[in-house]
mmCIF file of C-alpha atoms in Angstrom:
data_model
loop_
_atom_site.group_PDB
_atom_site.id
_atom_site.type_symbol
_atom_site.label_atom_id
_atom_site.label_comp_id
_atom_site.label_asym_id
_atom_site.label_seq_id
_atom_site.Cartn_x
_atom_site.Cartn_y
_atom_site.Cartn_z
ATOM 1 C CA MET T 1 0.000 0.000 0.000
ATOM 2 C CA LYS T 2 1.405 3.318 -1.027
ATOM 3 C CA LYS T 3 2.066 5.720 1.843
ATOM 4 C CA VAL T 4 0.394 9.063 1.661
ATOM 5 C CA PRO T 5 2.899 11.889 2.192
ATOM 6 C CA PRO T 6 1.969 14.628 4.639
ATOM 7 C CA THR T 7 0.110 17.530 3.193
ATOM 8 C CA ALA T 8 2.087 20.561 2.138
ATOM 9 C CA SER T 9 0.323 22.715 4.705
ATOM 10 C CA ALA T 10 0.800 20.325 7.620
ATOM 11 C CA ALA T 11 4.517 19.738 7.104
ATOM 12 C CA PRO T 12 5.636 23.356 7.498
ATOM 13 C CA ASP T 13 3.530 23.712 10.663
ATOM 14 C CA ALA T 14 5.031 20.570 12.170
ATOM 15 C CA GLU T 15 8.546 21.638 11.220
ATOM 16 C CA LEU T 16 7.947 25.090 12.660
ATOM 17 C CA THR T 17 6.794 23.540 15.943
ATOM 18 C CA LEU T 18 9.871 21.303 15.990
ATOM 19 C CA TYR T 19 12.146 24.255 15.239
ATOM 20 C CA SER T 20 10.530 26.409 17.949
ATOM 21 C CA SER T 21 10.900 23.658 20.539
ATOM 22 C CA ILE T 22 14.553 23.048 19.764
ATOM 23 C CA ARG T 23 15.274 26.771 19.558
ATOM 24 C CA SER T 24 13.790 27.249 23.019
ATOM 25 C CA LEU T 25 15.976 24.447 24.404
ATOM 26 C CA VAL T 26 19.131 25.913 22.862
ATOM 27 C CA LEU T 27 18.402 29.426 24.131
ATOM 28 C CA THR T 28 17.625 28.117 27.615
ATOM 29 C CA ALA T 29 20.856 26.113 27.653
ATOM 30 C CA ARG T 30 22.909 29.087 26.485
ATOM 31 C CA ASN T 31 21.334 31.392 29.047
ATOM 32 C CA THR T 32 21.980 28.838 31.783
ATOM 33 C CA VAL T 33 25.609 28.469 30.754
ATOM 34 C CA ALA T 34 26.048 32.243 30.505
ATOM 35 C CA ARG T 35 24.530 32.746 33.940
ATOM 36 C CA GLY T 36 26.771 30.032 35.340
ATOM 37 C CA VAL T 37 29.817 31.766 33.886
ATOM 38 C CA ASP T 38 28.642 35.083 35.352
ATOM 39 C CA LEU T 39 28.239 33.541 38.813
ATOM 40 C CA VAL T 40 31.673 31.943 38.652
ATOM 41 C CA GLN T 41 33.171 35.341 37.835
ATOM 42 C CA VAL T 42 31.256 37.024 40.660
ATOM 43 C CA ARG T 43 32.318 34.344 43.124
ATOM 44 C CA THR T 44 35.941 34.554 42.005
ATOM 45 C CA ASN T 45 35.998 38.335 42.310
ATOM 46 C CA PHE T 46 34.351 38.167 45.729
ATOM 47 C CA GLU T 47 37.032 35.737 46.899
ATOM 48 C CA ILE T 48 39.801 37.902 45.429
ATOM 49 C CA GLY T 49 38.391 40.844 47.372
ATOM 50 C CA ARG T 50 38.316 38.747 50.540
ATOM 51 C CA HIS T 51 41.966 37.759 50.134
ATOM 52 C CA VAL T 52 43.011 41.363 49.497
ATOM 53 C CA VAL T 53 41.178 42.579 52.612
ATOM 54 C CA ALA T 54 42.618 39.767 54.737
ATOM 55 C CA HIS T 55 46.141 40.594 53.550
ATOM 56 C CA GLU T 56 45.690 44.309 54.255
ATOM 57 C CA GLN T 57 44.420 43.600 57.759
ATOM 58 C CA GLN T 58 47.499 41.551 58.556
ATOM 59 C CA GLY T 59 50.059 43.853 56.932
ATOM 60 C CA GLU T 60 51.057 47.452 57.324
ATOM 61 C CA ARG T 61 48.183 49.915 57.577
ATOM 62 C CA ARG T 62 49.739 52.770 55.648
ATOM 63 C CA ALA T 63 47.771 53.850 52.559
ATOM 64 C CA GLU T 64 50.956 53.869 50.495
ATOM 65 C CA TYR T 65 51.591 50.246 51.386
ATOM 66 C CA GLY T 66 48.123 49.226 50.183
ATOM 67 C CA LYS T 67 48.544 51.085 46.901
ATOM 68 C CA GLU T 68 51.879 49.429 46.193
ATOM 69 C CA VAL T 69 50.520 45.967 47.016
ATOM 70 C CA LEU T 70 47.601 46.382 44.611
ATOM 71 C CA LYS T 71 49.894 47.752 41.911
ATOM 72 C CA ARG T 72 52.318 44.823 42.136
ATOM 73 C CA LEU T 73 49.440 42.337 42.361
ATOM 74 C CA ALA T 74 47.779 43.838 39.282
ATOM 75 C CA GLU T 75 51.010 43.625 37.288
ATOM 76 C CA ARG T 76 51.636 39.979 38.172
ATOM 77 C CA LEU T 77 48.030 38.840 37.553
ATOM 78 C CA THR T 78 47.818 40.722 34.257
ATOM 79 C CA ALA T 79 51.093 39.233 33.072
ATOM 80 C CA GLU T 80 49.815 35.707 33.687
ATOM 81 C CA PHE T 81 46.061 35.945 33.018
ATOM 82 C CA GLY T 82 45.646 38.978 30.778
ATOM 83 C CA SER T 83 43.258 41.906 31.153
ATOM 84 C CA GLY T 84 40.700 42.194 33.932
ATOM 85 C CA PHE T 85 43.080 42.608 36.862
ATOM 86 C CA SER T 86 43.931 46.294 36.776
ATOM 87 C CA VAL T 87 44.331 48.232 40.006
ATOM 88 C CA THR T 88 40.873 49.737 39.443
ATOM 89 C CA ASN T 89 39.306 46.295 39.051
ATOM 90 C CA LEU T 90 41.074 44.970 42.141
ATOM 91 C CA LYS T 91 39.747 47.934 44.117
ATOM 92 C CA SER T 92 36.245 47.087 42.894
ATOM 93 C CA MET T 93 36.666 43.489 44.032
ATOM 94 C CA ARG T 94 37.845 44.658 47.438
ATOM 95 C CA GLN T 95 34.910 47.060 47.746
ATOM 96 C CA PHE T 96 32.503 44.342 46.590
ATOM 97 C CA TYR T 97 33.673 42.082 49.401
ATOM 98 C CA VAL T 98 33.596 44.823 52.039
ATOM 99 C CA LEU T 99 30.025 45.843 51.161
ATOM 100 C CA ASN T 100 28.721 42.274 51.038
ATOM 101 C CA ALA T 101 30.726 40.352 53.628
ATOM 102 C CA HIS T 102 27.770 40.538 56.051
ATOM 103 C CA ARG T 103 25.729 38.355 53.712
ATOM 104 C CA ILE T 104 27.803 35.219 54.072
ATOM 105 C CA GLY T 105 29.113 34.644 57.576
ATOM 106 C CA GLN T 106 32.124 32.318 57.290
ATOM 107 C CA THR T 107 31.616 30.960 53.764
ATOM 108 C CA ALA T 108 30.526 32.218 50.374
ATOM 109 C CA SER T 109 29.381 28.826 49.037
ATOM 110 C CA ASP T 110 25.698 29.278 49.868
ATOM 111 C CA LEU T 111 25.582 32.507 47.904
ATOM 112 C CA PHE T 112 26.458 30.800 44.642
ATOM 113 C CA ASP T 113 24.564 27.509 44.873
ATOM 114 C CA THR T 114 23.127 26.942 41.399
ATOM 115 C CA SER T 115 21.946 23.382 42.066
ATOM 116 C CA LYS T 116 18.405 24.586 42.715
ATOM 117 C CA GLY T 117 18.143 26.738 39.632
ATOM 118 C CA ARG T 118 18.929 30.292 38.873
ATOM 119 C CA ILE T 119 20.138 31.664 42.198
ATOM 120 C CA GLY T 120 20.029 28.863 44.729
ATOM 121 C CA GLN T 121 17.097 30.157 46.812
ATOM 122 C CA ALA T 122 13.386 30.568 46.268
ATOM 123 C CA ALA T 123 12.069 34.090 45.900
ATOM 124 C CA SER T 124 10.190 33.733 49.188
ATOM 125 C CA ASP T 125 13.425 32.847 50.971
ATOM 126 C CA GLN T 126 15.064 35.979 49.603
ATOM 127 C CA LEU T 127 12.258 38.149 50.922
ATOM 128 C CA ALA T 128 12.299 36.456 54.305
ATOM 129 C CA ALA T 129 16.039 36.825 54.777
ATOM 130 C CA PRO T 130 17.380 39.738 52.710
ATOM 131 C CA GLU T 131 20.742 39.650 54.487
ATOM 132 C CA LYS T 132 21.256 36.135 53.069
ATOM 133 C CA ARG T 133 20.163 37.040 49.550
ATOM 134 C CA PRO T 134 22.406 35.197 47.068
ATOM 135 C CA PHE T 135 24.310 36.923 44.311
ATOM 136 C CA SER T 136 22.479 36.414 41.027
ATOM 137 C CA LEU T 137 23.564 39.245 38.724
ATOM 138 C CA SER T 138 26.549 39.593 36.431
ATOM 139 C CA TRP T 139 29.778 41.223 37.549
ATOM 140 C CA SER T 140 28.965 44.207 35.316
ATOM 141 C CA HIS T 141 25.745 44.720 37.285
ATOM 142 C CA TYR T 142 27.618 44.659 40.582
ATOM 143 C CA VAL T 143 30.290 47.069 39.349
ATOM 144 C CA PHE T 144 27.511 49.562 38.598
ATOM 145 C CA LEU T 145 25.831 48.923 41.966
ATOM 146 C CA LEU T 146 29.125 49.658 43.740
ATOM 147 C CA GLY T 147 28.739 53.260 42.641
ATOM 148 C CA ILE T 148 25.493 53.674 44.638
ATOM 149 C CA LYS T 149 26.555 55.043 48.003
ATOM 150 C CA LYS T 150 23.399 54.496 50.079
ATOM 151 C CA ALA T 151 22.974 50.878 51.173
ATOM 152 C CA ASP T 152 19.148 50.955 51.104
ATOM 153 C CA GLU T 153 19.087 52.310 47.567
ATOM 154 C CA ARG T 154 21.764 49.856 46.442
ATOM 155 C CA ASP T 155 19.805 46.928 47.898
ATOM 156 C CA PHE T 156 16.624 48.111 46.164
ATOM 157 C CA TYR T 157 18.245 48.214 42.722
ATOM 158 C CA GLU T 158 19.873 44.818 43.219
ATOM 159 C CA ILE T 159 16.544 43.235 44.160
ATOM 160 C CA GLU T 160 14.721 44.876 41.254
ATOM 161 C CA ALA T 161 17.425 44.038 38.708
ATOM 162 C CA THR T 162 17.220 40.405 39.830
ATOM 163 C CA SER T 163 13.438 40.068 39.904
ATOM 164 C CA GLN T 164 12.876 42.050 36.688
ATOM 165 C CA ASP T 165 15.878 40.536 34.872
ATOM 166 C CA TRP T 166 17.194 43.966 33.931
ATOM 167 C CA THR T 167 20.173 44.288 31.651
ATOM 168 C CA VAL T 168 22.951 46.599 32.816
ATOM 169 C CA ARG T 169 21.584 49.225 30.434
ATOM 170 C CA GLU T 170 18.091 48.947 31.928
ATOM 171 C CA LEU T 171 19.519 49.088 35.445
ATOM 172 C CA LYS T 172 21.444 52.255 34.611
ATOM 173 C CA ARG T 173 18.371 53.857 33.055
ATOM 174 C CA GLN T 174 16.219 53.112 36.097
ATOM 175 C CA PHE T 175 18.890 54.540 38.388
ATOM 176 C CA ASP T 176 19.355 57.635 36.232
ATOM 177 C CA SER T 177 15.590 58.192 36.232
ATOM 178 C CA GLY T 178 15.536 58.159 40.046
ATOM 179 C CA LEU T 179 13.182 55.174 40.304
ATOM 180 C CA TYR T 180 13.977 54.624 43.985
ATOM 181 C CA GLU T 181 13.274 58.239 44.922
ATOM 182 C CA ARG T 182 10.133 58.424 42.768
ATOM 183 C CA LEU T 183 8.680 55.323 44.408
ATOM 184 C CA ALA T 184 9.778 56.387 47.896
ATOM 185 C CA LEU T 185 8.090 59.786 47.589
ATOM 186 C CA SER T 186 4.692 58.065 47.300
ATOM 187 C CA ARG T 187 5.188 55.904 50.404
ATOM 188 C CA ASP T 188 5.350 56.253 54.164
ATOM 189 C CA LYS T 189 8.525 55.396 56.085
ATOM 190 C CA ASP T 190 7.546 51.747 56.464
ATOM 191 C CA GLY T 191 7.066 51.651 52.710
ATOM 192 C CA ILE T 192 10.553 53.055 52.143
ATOM 193 C CA ARG T 193 12.038 50.384 54.405
ATOM 194 C CA GLN T 194 10.144 47.762 52.417
ATOM 195 C CA LEU T 195 11.677 49.068 49.181
ATOM 196 C CA ALA T 196 15.152 48.432 50.566
ATOM 197 C CA GLN T 197 14.302 45.023 52.007
ATOM 198 C CA GLN T 198 11.975 43.552 49.393
ATOM 199 C CA GLY T 199 11.978 45.829 46.350
ATOM 200 C CA GLN T 200 8.724 47.071 44.844
ATOM 201 C CA ILE T 201 5.891 44.886 46.123
ATOM 202 C CA VAL T 202 2.624 45.445 44.249
ATOM 203 C CA SER T 203 -0.370 44.568 46.423
ATOM 204 C CA ARG T 204 -2.558 47.695 46.151
ATOM 205 C CA PRO T 205 -3.155 50.420 43.543
ATOM 206 C CA GLN T 206 -0.912 52.937 45.327
ATOM 207 C CA ASP T 207 2.047 50.574 44.876
ATOM 208 C CA LEU T 208 1.952 51.174 41.125
ATOM 209 C CA LEU T 209 2.252 54.929 41.388
ATOM 210 C CA LYS T 210 5.380 56.970 40.943
ATOM 211 C CA GLU T 211 5.867 60.616 40.112
ATOM 212 C CA PRO T 212 6.897 61.876 37.742
ATOM 213 C CA LEU T 213 6.773 59.262 35.002
ATOM 214 C CA VAL T 214 9.945 59.788 32.995
ATOM 215 C CA LEU T 215 9.441 59.475 29.244
ATOM 216 C CA GLU T 216 12.770 60.631 27.844
ATOM 217 C CA PHE T 217 12.843 57.585 25.563
ATOM 218 C CA LEU T 218 9.979 59.033 23.493
ATOM 219 C CA GLY T 219 12.352 61.489 21.818
ATOM 220 C CA LEU T 220 9.985 64.435 22.243
ATOM 221 C CA SER T 221 11.426 67.825 23.138
ATOM 222 C CA GLU T 222 10.102 69.913 26.004
ATOM 223 C CA GLN T 223 10.271 72.988 23.809
ATOM 224 C CA ALA T 224 8.685 71.444 20.714
ATOM 225 C CA ARG T 225 4.971 71.730 20.008
ATOM 226 C CA TYR T 226 3.271 68.362 20.101
ATOM 227 C CA SER T 227 -0.309 67.189 20.454
ATOM 228 C CA GLU T 228 -1.846 64.533 22.670
ATOM 229 C CA SER T 229 -2.058 62.389 19.543
ATOM 230 C CA ASP T 230 1.702 62.847 19.001
ATOM 231 C CA LEU T 231 2.350 61.832 22.611
ATOM 232 C CA GLU T 232 0.141 58.773 22.267
ATOM 233 C CA GLY T 233 1.787 57.751 18.997
ATOM 234 C CA ALA T 234 5.260 58.100 20.524
ATOM 235 C CA ILE T 235 4.234 55.925 23.475
ATOM 236 C CA ILE T 236 2.859 53.210 21.184
ATOM 237 C CA SER T 237 6.062 53.209 19.119
ATOM 238 C CA GLN T 238 8.061 52.771 22.344
ATOM 239 C CA ILE T 239 5.551 50.573 24.167
ATOM 240 C CA GLU T 240 8.205 48.208 25.551
ATOM 241 C CA HIS T 241 10.037 51.098 27.227
ATOM 242 C CA PHE T 242 6.737 52.570 28.437
ATOM 243 C CA LEU T 243 5.744 49.269 30.066
ATOM 244 C CA LEU T 244 9.108 49.166 31.821
ATOM 245 C CA GLU T 245 8.553 52.699 33.101
ATOM 246 C CA LEU T 246 5.020 51.894 34.295
ATOM 247 C CA GLY T 247 6.411 49.122 36.457
ATOM 248 C CA LYS T 248 5.595 45.543 37.365
ATOM 249 C CA GLY T 249 2.834 43.405 35.940
ATOM 250 C CA PHE T 250 1.564 45.653 33.131
ATOM 251 C CA LEU T 251 0.171 44.257 29.887
ATOM 252 C CA PHE T 252 -0.872 46.488 27.004
ATOM 253 C CA GLU T 253 -4.397 45.923 25.705
ATOM 254 C CA ALA T 254 -5.517 48.749 23.424
ATOM 255 C CA ARG T 255 -5.219 52.354 22.317
ATOM 256 C CA GLN T 256 -8.267 54.533 21.688
ATOM 257 C CA LYS T 257 -10.463 51.843 23.217
ATOM 258 C CA ARG T 258 -14.022 52.647 22.182
ATOM 259 C CA PHE T 259 -17.120 51.960 24.200
ATOM 260 C CA THR T 260 -20.663 53.125 23.563
ATOM 261 C CA PHE T 261 -23.034 54.307 26.240
ATOM 262 C CA ASP T 262 -26.518 55.667 25.707
ATOM 263 C CA GLY T 263 -25.802 56.145 22.003
ATOM 264 C CA ASP T 264 -22.597 58.128 22.494
ATOM 265 C CA HIS T 265 -19.089 56.879 21.683
ATOM 266 C CA PHE T 266 -16.213 57.365 24.100
ATOM 267 C CA PHE T 267 -12.510 56.617 23.644
ATOM 268 C CA VAL T 268 -9.946 55.762 26.319
ATOM 269 C CA ASP T 269 -6.446 56.765 25.180
ATOM 270 C CA LEU T 270 -4.592 53.726 26.557
ATOM 271 C CA VAL T 271 -5.888 50.576 28.247
ATOM 272 C CA PHE T 272 -3.590 48.276 30.227
ATOM 273 C CA TYR T 273 -4.121 45.277 32.465
ATOM 274 C CA ASN T 274 -2.083 44.633 35.595
ATOM 275 C CA ARG T 275 -1.768 40.925 36.242
ATOM 276 C CA LEU T 276 -0.481 41.388 39.800
ATOM 277 C CA LEU T 277 -3.511 43.396 40.940
ATOM 278 C CA ARG T 278 -5.816 41.687 38.423
ATOM 279 C CA CYS T 279 -7.368 44.918 37.257
ATOM 280 C CA TYR T 280 -7.678 47.234 34.285
ATOM 281 C CA VAL T 281 -5.615 50.419 34.279
ATOM 282 C CA LEU T 282 -6.908 53.248 32.098
ATOM 283 C CA ILE T 283 -4.661 56.134 31.086
ATOM 284 C CA ASP T 284 -5.750 59.412 29.552
ATOM 285 C CA LEU T 285 -3.081 61.766 28.188
ATOM 286 C CA LYS T 286 -3.250 65.526 28.750
ATOM 287 C CA ILE T 287 -0.701 68.099 27.648
ATOM 288 C CA GLY T 288 -2.586 71.231 28.715
ATOM 289 C CA LYS T 289 -3.844 72.416 32.071
ATOM 290 C CA LEU T 290 -5.581 69.696 34.051
ATOM 291 C CA THR T 291 -9.282 70.441 34.564
ATOM 292 C CA HIS T 292 -11.979 68.991 36.783
ATOM 293 C CA GLN T 293 -13.880 67.940 33.639
ATOM 294 C CA GLU T 294 -11.013 65.631 32.686
ATOM 295 C CA LEU T 295 -10.976 64.076 36.135
ATOM 296 C CA GLY T 296 -14.746 63.608 35.914
ATOM 297 C CA GLN T 297 -14.367 62.023 32.480
ATOM 298 C CA MET T 298 -11.861 59.524 33.837
ATOM 299 C CA GLN T 299 -14.238 58.733 36.696
ATOM 300 C CA MET T 300 -16.900 57.913 34.090
ATOM 301 C CA TYR T 301 -14.480 55.649 32.201
ATOM 302 C CA VAL T 302 -13.603 53.798 35.402
ATOM 303 C CA ASN T 303 -17.262 53.410 36.356
ATOM 304 C CA TYR T 304 -18.057 51.951 32.935
ATOM 305 C CA PHE T 305 -15.226 49.393 33.100
ATOM 306 C CA ASP T 306 -16.168 48.413 36.658
ATOM 307 C CA ARG T 307 -19.814 47.860 35.743
ATOM 308 C CA TYR T 308 -19.617 46.430 32.231
ATOM 309 C CA VAL T 309 -16.117 45.101 31.510
ATOM 310 C CA LYS T 310 -14.392 43.653 34.575
ATOM 311 C CA THR T 311 -15.483 40.333 36.016
ATOM 312 C CA ASP T 312 -16.442 39.673 39.617
ATOM 313 C CA ALA T 313 -13.084 37.956 40.157
ATOM 314 C CA GLU T 314 -11.146 41.070 39.117
ATOM 315 C CA SER T 315 -10.263 44.104 41.220
ATOM 316 C CA ALA T 316 -11.599 47.620 40.753
ATOM 317 C CA THR T 317 -10.387 49.537 37.699
ATOM 318 C CA ILE T 318 -7.649 52.160 38.184
ATOM 319 C CA GLY T 319 -7.741 55.439 36.277
ATOM 320 C CA ILE T 320 -4.668 57.616 35.704
ATOM 321 C CA VAL T 321 -4.726 61.042 34.103
ATOM 322 C CA LEU T 322 -1.179 61.526 32.860
ATOM 323 C CA CYS T 323 -0.574 65.237 32.542
ATOM 324 C CA LYS T 324 2.199 67.766 32.053
ATOM 325 C CA LYS T 325 1.239 69.657 35.198
ATOM 326 C CA LYS T 326 -1.266 68.611 37.818
ATOM 327 C CA HIS T 327 -2.897 70.790 40.463
ATOM 328 C CA GLU T 328 -3.047 69.115 43.864
ATOM 329 C CA ALA T 329 -5.844 71.330 45.204
ATOM 330 C CA LEU T 330 -8.007 70.694 42.129
ATOM 331 C CA VAL T 331 -7.511 66.941 42.361
ATOM 332 C CA GLU T 332 -8.280 66.932 46.071
ATOM 333 C CA ILE T 333 -11.494 68.963 45.774
ATOM 334 C CA THR T 334 -12.745 67.128 42.655
ATOM 335 C CA LEU T 335 -12.230 63.497 43.623
ATOM 336 C CA PRO T 336 -13.606 61.684 46.676
ATOM 337 C CA LYS T 337 -10.955 60.361 49.059
ATOM 338 C CA ASP T 338 -11.638 56.738 48.159
ATOM 339 C CA ALA T 339 -11.599 57.326 44.384
ATOM 340 C CA ASN T 340 -9.473 54.965 42.332
ATOM 341 C CA ILE T 341 -8.475 57.908 40.125
ATOM 342 C CA HIS T 342 -5.010 59.424 40.165
ATOM 343 C CA ALA T 343 -3.418 62.404 38.437
ATOM 344 C CA ARG T 344 0.258 61.924 37.708
ATOM 345 C CA GLU T 345 2.793 64.157 36.013
ATOM 346 C CA TYR T 346 5.168 63.118 33.260
ATOM 347 C CA GLN T 347 8.351 64.712 31.981
ATOM 348 C CA LEU T 348 10.325 64.224 28.804
ATOM 349 C CA TYR T 349 13.815 64.365 30.311
ATOM 350 C CA LEU T 350 15.682 62.515 33.022
ATOM 351 C CA PRO T 351 15.142 64.188 36.392
ATOM 352 C CA SER T 352 17.949 65.517 38.546
ATOM 353 C CA LYS T 353 18.760 62.848 41.119
ATOM 354 C CA GLU T 354 20.019 65.577 43.440
ATOM 355 C CA GLU T 355 16.633 67.321 43.350
ATOM 356 C CA LEU T 356 14.769 64.055 43.905
ATOM 357 C CA GLN T 357 17.044 63.157 46.810
ATOM 358 C CA GLN T 358 16.508 66.599 48.323
ATOM 359 C CA LYS T 359 12.731 66.228 47.982
ATOM 360 C CA LEU T 360 12.910 62.811 49.621
ATOM 361 C CA ALA T 361 15.023 64.140 52.492
ATOM 362 C CA GLU T 362 12.608 67.047 53.029
ATOM 363 C CA TRP T 363 9.621 64.708 52.874
ATOM 364 C CA ALA T 364 11.164 62.246 55.349
ATOM 365 C CA GLY T 365 11.971 65.111 57.711
ATOM 366 C CA ASN T 366 8.347 66.174 57.775
ATOM 367 C CA VAL T 367 7.010 62.682 58.523
ATOM 368 C CA SER T 368 7.206 61.431 62.076
ATOM 369 C CA ASP T 369 8.425 57.922 62.775
#
C-alpha cells in the first residue's frame, strides 16, 4: 500500500513547531551556561576581594603600602592571566567584598549555589532573609551597583534588577531616572524600608504609582509643540520602554479603546491590564492644564469598566490622568478620598537625582516615625 505523504500545509507547521521547541531548548541552555559563567566570575571576584582585605588587615596599615601591594598584584596577575586585573578592578573586588561580607558569615558557598536553579534560593526565601540574599547578577551589574553610596538604595536596585531581569543598560536607566526616589516619595517610612528590604511589592493600587513618570525615551522635546495624539503615537512606538517605566505586571491591551453608552461613543487613550492586581488600568493623556472635567471624564471611564467590563473575580479599575502639570488642590477637591483615580505628572527628560534626593530628604523630615 502506497504511503500518503503529509500535506504541504501540515509539514511546514510541524517543522515550525519542531524548530521552535529546539530553539527554546538551545536558548535556555545558552542562558543557563552564561549565567553560570557570570556567577563563577562574581564568586571569584568576591574571593579575590576577601583575600586582598585579609592581607591588608594583617600587613602594614599605611595607605601607600596598600597602593603598592595592589599595583604589584595587578602587574603579576595581568602578566599571567591577561586583562581584567587592573588596580581599578582589584579595588572594585575589594569594595565588593567589604560591602557584602555581612551576607555570608564564614563561607561564600551558599551565595552561589546553582543546584536549585537560577540563584540557589526561592524568591520567598530571599524576601524572608534579605541579608542572606544570594548573588544572582553579572559582575557588570555589581560594578555599577558599587557606585550607589546608600545601602538601602543599592539593595533596592539589586533586588529589582534580579526580579525584573534587567540588563545593565536597563539598570542604569532606572537609576538615572531616580526610580527609587520616585517610588519612595509616594510611600510612608515603612514603605521606604520595604523598598530596601523587598523591592517594589505590588499589592494595592498605590504601589503602582510613581511621580513623575519619565518618558525621555519618546524622543519628544520639552520645547517642541506636540499634540496629545503625538504623545500617544510616541508611546505606542516605544511601548516596551513605556511598560518598563510603568512598572511591574503591566500588559498592554488597546489604544483609543471605544465603548458606547446611551448612544454616544467614548474613547480611552490607553488601556492596560495589571496581572499582579488583576485589574484594568486606564490612562488618559493631557498636555494642557488639568481640569476637573477631565478628572470627571476619567471617573466615568472607570465606572463603565467596573460595571460592564471587569469580572467579579477582578479588582476595581484604576484610572490615571497623565498630565504635564497637575494641580493638587483641584484633584483633592474634585475626587472623593476613596476614588481609584489618580493624576500623575510626566516629563520628557531625566530628572535631577540631586533634586529628587533633596525632595525625599525634606519629605522624610516632615514625617514622624
